[in-house]
Short mmCIF file of C-alpha atoms and ligand atoms in Angstrom, two decimals:
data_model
loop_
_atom_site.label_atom_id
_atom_site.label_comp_id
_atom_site.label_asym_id
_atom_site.label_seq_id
_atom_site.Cartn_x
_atom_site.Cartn_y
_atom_site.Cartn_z
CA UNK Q 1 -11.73 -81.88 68.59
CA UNK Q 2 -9.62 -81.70 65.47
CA UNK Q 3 -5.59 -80.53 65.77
CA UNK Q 4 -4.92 -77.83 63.68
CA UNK Q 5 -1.33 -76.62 62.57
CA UNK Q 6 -0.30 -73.29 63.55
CA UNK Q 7 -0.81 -72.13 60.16
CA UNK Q 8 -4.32 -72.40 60.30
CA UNK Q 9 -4.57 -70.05 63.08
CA UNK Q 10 -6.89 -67.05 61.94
CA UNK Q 11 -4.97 -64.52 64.43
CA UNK Q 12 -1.18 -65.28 64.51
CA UNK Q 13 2.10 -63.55 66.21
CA UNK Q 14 5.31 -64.60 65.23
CA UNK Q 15 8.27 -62.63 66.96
CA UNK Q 16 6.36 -59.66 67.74
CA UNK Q 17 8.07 -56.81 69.64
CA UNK Q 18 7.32 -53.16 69.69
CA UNK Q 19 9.18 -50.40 71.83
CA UNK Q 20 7.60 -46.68 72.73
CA UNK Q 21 11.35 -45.25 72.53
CA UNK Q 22 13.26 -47.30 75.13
CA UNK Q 23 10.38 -48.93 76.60
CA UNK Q 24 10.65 -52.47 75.34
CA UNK Q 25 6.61 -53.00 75.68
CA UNK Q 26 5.74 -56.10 73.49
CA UNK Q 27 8.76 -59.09 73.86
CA UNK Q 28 9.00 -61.43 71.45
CA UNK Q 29 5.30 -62.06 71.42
CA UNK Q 30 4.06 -65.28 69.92
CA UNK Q 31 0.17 -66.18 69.88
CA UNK Q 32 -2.13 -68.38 67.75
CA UNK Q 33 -5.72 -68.06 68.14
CA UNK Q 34 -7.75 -70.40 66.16
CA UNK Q 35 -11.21 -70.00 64.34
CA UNK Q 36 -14.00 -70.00 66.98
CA UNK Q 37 -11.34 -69.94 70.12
CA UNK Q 38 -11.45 -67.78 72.68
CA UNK Q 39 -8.80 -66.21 74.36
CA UNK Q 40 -8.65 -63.91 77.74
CA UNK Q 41 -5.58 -62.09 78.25
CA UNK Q 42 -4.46 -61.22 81.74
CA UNK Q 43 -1.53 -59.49 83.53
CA UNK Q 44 -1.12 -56.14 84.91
CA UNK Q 45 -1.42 -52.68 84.60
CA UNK Q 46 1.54 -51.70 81.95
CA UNK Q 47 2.27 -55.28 80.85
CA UNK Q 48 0.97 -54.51 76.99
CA UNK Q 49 -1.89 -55.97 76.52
CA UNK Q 50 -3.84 -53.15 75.17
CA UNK Q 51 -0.62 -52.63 73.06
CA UNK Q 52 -1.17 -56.12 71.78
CA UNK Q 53 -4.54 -55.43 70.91
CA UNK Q 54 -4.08 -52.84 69.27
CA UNK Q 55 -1.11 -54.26 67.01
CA UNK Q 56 -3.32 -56.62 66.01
CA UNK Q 57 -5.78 -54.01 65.14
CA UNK Q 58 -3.06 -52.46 63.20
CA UNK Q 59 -3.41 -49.11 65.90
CA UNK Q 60 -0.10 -49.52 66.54
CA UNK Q 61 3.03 -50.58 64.03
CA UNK Q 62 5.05 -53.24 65.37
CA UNK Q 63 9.34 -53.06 65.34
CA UNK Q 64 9.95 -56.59 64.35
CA UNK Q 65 7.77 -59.69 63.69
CA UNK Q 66 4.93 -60.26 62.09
CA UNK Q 67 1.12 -60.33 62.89
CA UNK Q 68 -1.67 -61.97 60.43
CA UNK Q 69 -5.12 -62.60 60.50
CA UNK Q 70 -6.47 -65.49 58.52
CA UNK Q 71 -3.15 -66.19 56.77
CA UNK Q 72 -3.17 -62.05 55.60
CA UNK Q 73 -0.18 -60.44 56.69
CA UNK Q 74 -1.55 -57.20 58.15
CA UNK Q 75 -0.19 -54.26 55.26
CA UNK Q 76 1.28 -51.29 56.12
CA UNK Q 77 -1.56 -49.14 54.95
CA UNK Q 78 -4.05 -47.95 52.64
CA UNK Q 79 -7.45 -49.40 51.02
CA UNK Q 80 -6.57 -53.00 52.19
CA UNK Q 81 -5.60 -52.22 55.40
CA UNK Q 82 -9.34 -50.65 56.09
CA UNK Q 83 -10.32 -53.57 54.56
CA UNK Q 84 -8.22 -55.93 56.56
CA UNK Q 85 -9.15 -53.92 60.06
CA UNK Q 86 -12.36 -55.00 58.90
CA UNK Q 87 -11.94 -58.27 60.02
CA UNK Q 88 -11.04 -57.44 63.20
CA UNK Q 89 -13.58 -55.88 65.21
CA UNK Q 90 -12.40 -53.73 68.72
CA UNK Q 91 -14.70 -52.85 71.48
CA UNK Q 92 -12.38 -50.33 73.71
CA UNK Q 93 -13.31 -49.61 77.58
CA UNK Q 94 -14.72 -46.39 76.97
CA UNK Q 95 -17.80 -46.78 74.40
CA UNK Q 96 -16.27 -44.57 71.73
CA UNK Q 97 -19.41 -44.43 69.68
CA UNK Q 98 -19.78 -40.87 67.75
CA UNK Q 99 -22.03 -38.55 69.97
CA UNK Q 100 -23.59 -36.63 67.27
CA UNK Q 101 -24.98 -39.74 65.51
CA UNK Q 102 -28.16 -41.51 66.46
CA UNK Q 103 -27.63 -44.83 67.74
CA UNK Q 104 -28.58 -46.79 64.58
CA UNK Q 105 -26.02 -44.38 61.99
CA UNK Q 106 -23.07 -45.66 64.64
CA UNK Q 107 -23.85 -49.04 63.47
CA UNK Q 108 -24.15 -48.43 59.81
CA UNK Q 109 -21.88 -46.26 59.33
CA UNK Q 110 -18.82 -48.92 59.02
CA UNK Q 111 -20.77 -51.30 56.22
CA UNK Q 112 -21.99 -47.73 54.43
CA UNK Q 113 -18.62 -46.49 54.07
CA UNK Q 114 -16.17 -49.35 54.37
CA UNK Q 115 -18.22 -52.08 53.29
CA UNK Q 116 -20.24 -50.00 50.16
CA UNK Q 117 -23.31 -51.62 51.30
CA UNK Q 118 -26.73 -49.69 50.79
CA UNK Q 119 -28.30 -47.93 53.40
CA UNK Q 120 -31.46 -50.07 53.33
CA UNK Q 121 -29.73 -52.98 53.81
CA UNK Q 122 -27.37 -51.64 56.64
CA UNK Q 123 -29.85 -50.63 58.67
CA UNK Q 124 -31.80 -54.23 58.18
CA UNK Q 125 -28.67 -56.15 59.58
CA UNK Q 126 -28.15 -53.19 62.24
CA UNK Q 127 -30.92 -53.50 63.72
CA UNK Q 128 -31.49 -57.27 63.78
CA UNK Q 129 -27.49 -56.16 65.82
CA UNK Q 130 -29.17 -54.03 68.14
CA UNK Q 131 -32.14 -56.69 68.83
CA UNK Q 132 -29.27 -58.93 69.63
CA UNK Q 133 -27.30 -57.45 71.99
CA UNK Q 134 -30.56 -56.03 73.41
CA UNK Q 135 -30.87 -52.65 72.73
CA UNK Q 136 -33.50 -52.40 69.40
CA UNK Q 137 -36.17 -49.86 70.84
CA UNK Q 138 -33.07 -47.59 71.40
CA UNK Q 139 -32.37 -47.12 67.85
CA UNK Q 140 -33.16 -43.59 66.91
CA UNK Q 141 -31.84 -42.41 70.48
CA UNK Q 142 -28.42 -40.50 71.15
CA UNK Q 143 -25.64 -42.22 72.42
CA UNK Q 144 -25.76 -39.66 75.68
CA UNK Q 145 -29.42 -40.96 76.23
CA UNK Q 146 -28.12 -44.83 77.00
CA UNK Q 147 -26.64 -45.65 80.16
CA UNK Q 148 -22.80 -47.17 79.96
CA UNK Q 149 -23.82 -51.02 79.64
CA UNK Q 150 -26.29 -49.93 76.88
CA UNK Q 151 -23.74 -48.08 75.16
CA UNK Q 152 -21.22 -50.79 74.97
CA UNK Q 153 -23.83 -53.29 73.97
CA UNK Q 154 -24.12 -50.56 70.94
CA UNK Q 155 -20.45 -50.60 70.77
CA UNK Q 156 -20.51 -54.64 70.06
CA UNK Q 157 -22.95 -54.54 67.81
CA UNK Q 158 -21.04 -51.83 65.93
CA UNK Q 159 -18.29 -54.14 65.41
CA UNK Q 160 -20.18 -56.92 64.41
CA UNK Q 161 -21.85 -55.11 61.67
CA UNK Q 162 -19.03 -55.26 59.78
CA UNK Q 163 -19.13 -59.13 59.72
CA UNK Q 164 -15.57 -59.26 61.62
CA UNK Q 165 -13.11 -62.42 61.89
CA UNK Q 166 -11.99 -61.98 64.97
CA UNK Q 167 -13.52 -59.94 67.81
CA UNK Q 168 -10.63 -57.90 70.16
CA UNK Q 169 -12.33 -56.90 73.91
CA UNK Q 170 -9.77 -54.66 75.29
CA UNK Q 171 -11.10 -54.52 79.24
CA UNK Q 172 -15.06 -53.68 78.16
CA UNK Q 173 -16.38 -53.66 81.11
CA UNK Q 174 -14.04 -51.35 83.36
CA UNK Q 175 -15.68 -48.52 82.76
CA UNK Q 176 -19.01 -49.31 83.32
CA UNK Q 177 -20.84 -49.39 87.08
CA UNK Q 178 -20.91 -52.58 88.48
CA UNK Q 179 -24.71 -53.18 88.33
CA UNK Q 180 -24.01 -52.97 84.23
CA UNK Q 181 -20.89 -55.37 83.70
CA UNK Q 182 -22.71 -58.31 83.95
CA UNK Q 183 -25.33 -57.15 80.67
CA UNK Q 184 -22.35 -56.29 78.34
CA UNK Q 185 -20.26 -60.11 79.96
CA UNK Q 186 -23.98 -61.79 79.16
CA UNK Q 187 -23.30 -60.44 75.10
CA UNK Q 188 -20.28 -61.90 75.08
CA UNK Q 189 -20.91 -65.14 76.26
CA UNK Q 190 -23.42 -65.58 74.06
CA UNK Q 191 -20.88 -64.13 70.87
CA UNK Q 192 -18.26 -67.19 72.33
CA UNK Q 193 -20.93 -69.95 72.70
CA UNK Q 194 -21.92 -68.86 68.74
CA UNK Q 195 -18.11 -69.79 68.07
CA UNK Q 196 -16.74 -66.23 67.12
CA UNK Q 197 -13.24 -65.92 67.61
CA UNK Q 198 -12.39 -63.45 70.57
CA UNK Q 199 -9.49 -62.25 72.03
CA UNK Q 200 -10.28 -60.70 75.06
CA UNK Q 201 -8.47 -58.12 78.17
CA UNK Q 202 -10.32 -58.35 81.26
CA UNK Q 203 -10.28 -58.85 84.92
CA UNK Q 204 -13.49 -60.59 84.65
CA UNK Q 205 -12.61 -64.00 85.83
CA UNK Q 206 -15.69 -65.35 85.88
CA UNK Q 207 -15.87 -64.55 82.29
CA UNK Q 208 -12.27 -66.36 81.89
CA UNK Q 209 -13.64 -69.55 83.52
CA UNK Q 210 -17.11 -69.22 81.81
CA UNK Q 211 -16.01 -68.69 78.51
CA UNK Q 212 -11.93 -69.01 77.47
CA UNK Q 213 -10.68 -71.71 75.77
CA UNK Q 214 -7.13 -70.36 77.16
CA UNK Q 215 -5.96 -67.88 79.57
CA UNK Q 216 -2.96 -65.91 78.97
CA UNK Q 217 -1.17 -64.09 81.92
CA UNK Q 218 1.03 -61.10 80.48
CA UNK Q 219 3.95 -59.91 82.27
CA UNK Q 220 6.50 -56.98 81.26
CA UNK Q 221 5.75 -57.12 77.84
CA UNK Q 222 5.84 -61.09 77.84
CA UNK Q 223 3.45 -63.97 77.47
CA UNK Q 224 4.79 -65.81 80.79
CA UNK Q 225 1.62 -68.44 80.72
CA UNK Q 226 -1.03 -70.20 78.23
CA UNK Q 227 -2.87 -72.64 79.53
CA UNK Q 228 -6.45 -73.65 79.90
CA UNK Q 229 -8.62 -71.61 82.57
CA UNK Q 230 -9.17 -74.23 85.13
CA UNK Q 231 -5.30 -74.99 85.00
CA UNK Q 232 -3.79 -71.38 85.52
CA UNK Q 233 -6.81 -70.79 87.76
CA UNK Q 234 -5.90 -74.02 90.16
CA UNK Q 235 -2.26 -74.42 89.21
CA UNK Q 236 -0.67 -70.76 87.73
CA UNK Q 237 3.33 -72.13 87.23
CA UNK Q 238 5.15 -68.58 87.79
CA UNK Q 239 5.40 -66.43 90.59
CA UNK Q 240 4.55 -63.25 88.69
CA UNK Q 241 0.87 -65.54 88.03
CA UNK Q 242 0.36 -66.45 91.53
CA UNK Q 243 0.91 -63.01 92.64
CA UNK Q 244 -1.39 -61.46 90.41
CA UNK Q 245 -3.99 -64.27 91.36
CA UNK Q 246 -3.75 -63.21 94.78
CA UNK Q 247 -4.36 -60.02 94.55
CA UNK Q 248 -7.07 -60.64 92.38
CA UNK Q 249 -8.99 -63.39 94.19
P1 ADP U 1 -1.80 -52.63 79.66
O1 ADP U 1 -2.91 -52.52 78.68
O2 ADP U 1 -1.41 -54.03 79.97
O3 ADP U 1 -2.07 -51.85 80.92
P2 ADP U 1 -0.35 -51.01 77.73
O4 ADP U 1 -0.22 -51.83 76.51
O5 ADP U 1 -1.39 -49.96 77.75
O6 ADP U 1 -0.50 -51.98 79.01
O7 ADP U 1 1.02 -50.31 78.05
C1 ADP U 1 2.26 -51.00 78.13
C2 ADP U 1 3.35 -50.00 78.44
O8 ADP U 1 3.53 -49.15 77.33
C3 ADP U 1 3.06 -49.11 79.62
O9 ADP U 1 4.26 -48.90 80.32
C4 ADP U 1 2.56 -47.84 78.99
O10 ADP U 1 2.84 -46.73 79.81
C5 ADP U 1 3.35 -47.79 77.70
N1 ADP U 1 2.65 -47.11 76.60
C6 ADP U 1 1.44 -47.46 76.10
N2 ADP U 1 1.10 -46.66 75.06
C7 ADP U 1 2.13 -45.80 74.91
C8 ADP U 1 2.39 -44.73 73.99
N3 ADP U 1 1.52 -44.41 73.04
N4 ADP U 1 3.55 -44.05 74.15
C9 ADP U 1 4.44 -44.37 75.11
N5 ADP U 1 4.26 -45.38 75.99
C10 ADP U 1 3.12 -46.09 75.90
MG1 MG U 2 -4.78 -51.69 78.83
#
């Protein structure tokens, strides 16, 4: 394994903090996240991590600090910053795909519009998506017509289409019954072991052990630990960590 500076982190925090009026809800975030690592981020309810997700998604501005994504300081706005948001894909916990488009337009529809690629082309590469994540024969269907696991599956292969970076998971499975999680976890297993880069919320732990390269616990707004899955699993250093573990295990 080769030892890369920080500055040849693809995702990078430096300083980051964001407040909803007095709410201080990201602190002084810092976070590299290398080409092909990937990273599960834990903590509770309220401690910010789908606020960190989406700051890196440019969802949400940031106060202070900066965020970049392959050495591209994330703009304010505008033509680059679609383009930019391009490179970072975002599967959310509910599905979010458009209801009045068939299952195939969802996935085209980014690389058509953003991406200026033709249609016969888009729909070559979104269905050789769909075959992927295992969902090809339902194509021409409605997303109402796919049960919850399918439809995230769609949602993955949405993102991918446009031929992201980085690949943000903000707790994909929550919302789906329990008999499903385990299909839409199996995609993105697969996604890490093919070396994308993935930062990813979830309470999946058996994902975290599976599949991060690092594990890091959120707390109020803070990082509190980074550390390799097997250490915070066996040995989490702060309190906050060890009661969150034990509730969870
Ligand atoms: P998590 O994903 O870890 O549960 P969030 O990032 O969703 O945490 O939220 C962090 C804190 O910020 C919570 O206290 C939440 O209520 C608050 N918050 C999130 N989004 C907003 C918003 N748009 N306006 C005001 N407060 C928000
Ligand atoms: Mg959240």
């Amino acid at each position: 394994m080769t030892i890369q500076a920080a500055s040849d982190a693809l995702v990078s925090l430096n300083g980051v903090n964001k407040h909803f009026g007095q709410l201080h809800v990201l602190k002084d975030i810092n976070l590299q996240v290398k080409k092909g690592e990937v990273v599960v981020v834990i903590g509770p309810s309220g401690s910010g991590k789908s606020t960190l997700c989406r700051a890196i998604n440019r969802l949400e501005t940031i106060d202070t600090g900066e965020i970049s994504i392959d050495g591209k300081k994330l703009p304010e706005e505008g033509k680059e910053l679609a383009l930019l948001r391009a490179d970072v894909g975002m599967v959310f916990q509910s599905f979010n795909l458009f209801a009045h488009k068939t299952i195939l337009e969802n996935v085209t529809l980014g690389p058509i519009k953003v991406k200026k690629q033709d249609k016969a082309t888009a729909d070559k590469d979104a269905m050789a998506l769909l075959e992927r994540v295992g969902v090809g024969q339902q194509a021409p269907k409605m997303p109402a017509q796919l049960s919850g696991g399918q439809q995230q599956r769609v949602a993955i292969a949405r993102a991918l289409a446009m031929k992201p970076k980085v690949m943000l998971f903000d707790e994909p499975t929550s919302a789906l019954d329990p008999e499903m999680i385990n299909e839409v976890l199996d995609v993105m297993v697969q996604l890490a072991k093919e070396g994308m880069t993935m930062i990813v919320v979830t309470h999946e732990m058996g994902f975290a052990r599976k599949a991060a390269d690092r594990v890091v616990f959120m707390a109020d707004g803070q990082i509190v630990e980074d550390a390799k899955p097997e250490e915070f699993f066996t040995n989490p250093q702060s309190n906050r960590a060890k009661d969150f573990l034990s509730k969870l295990l």
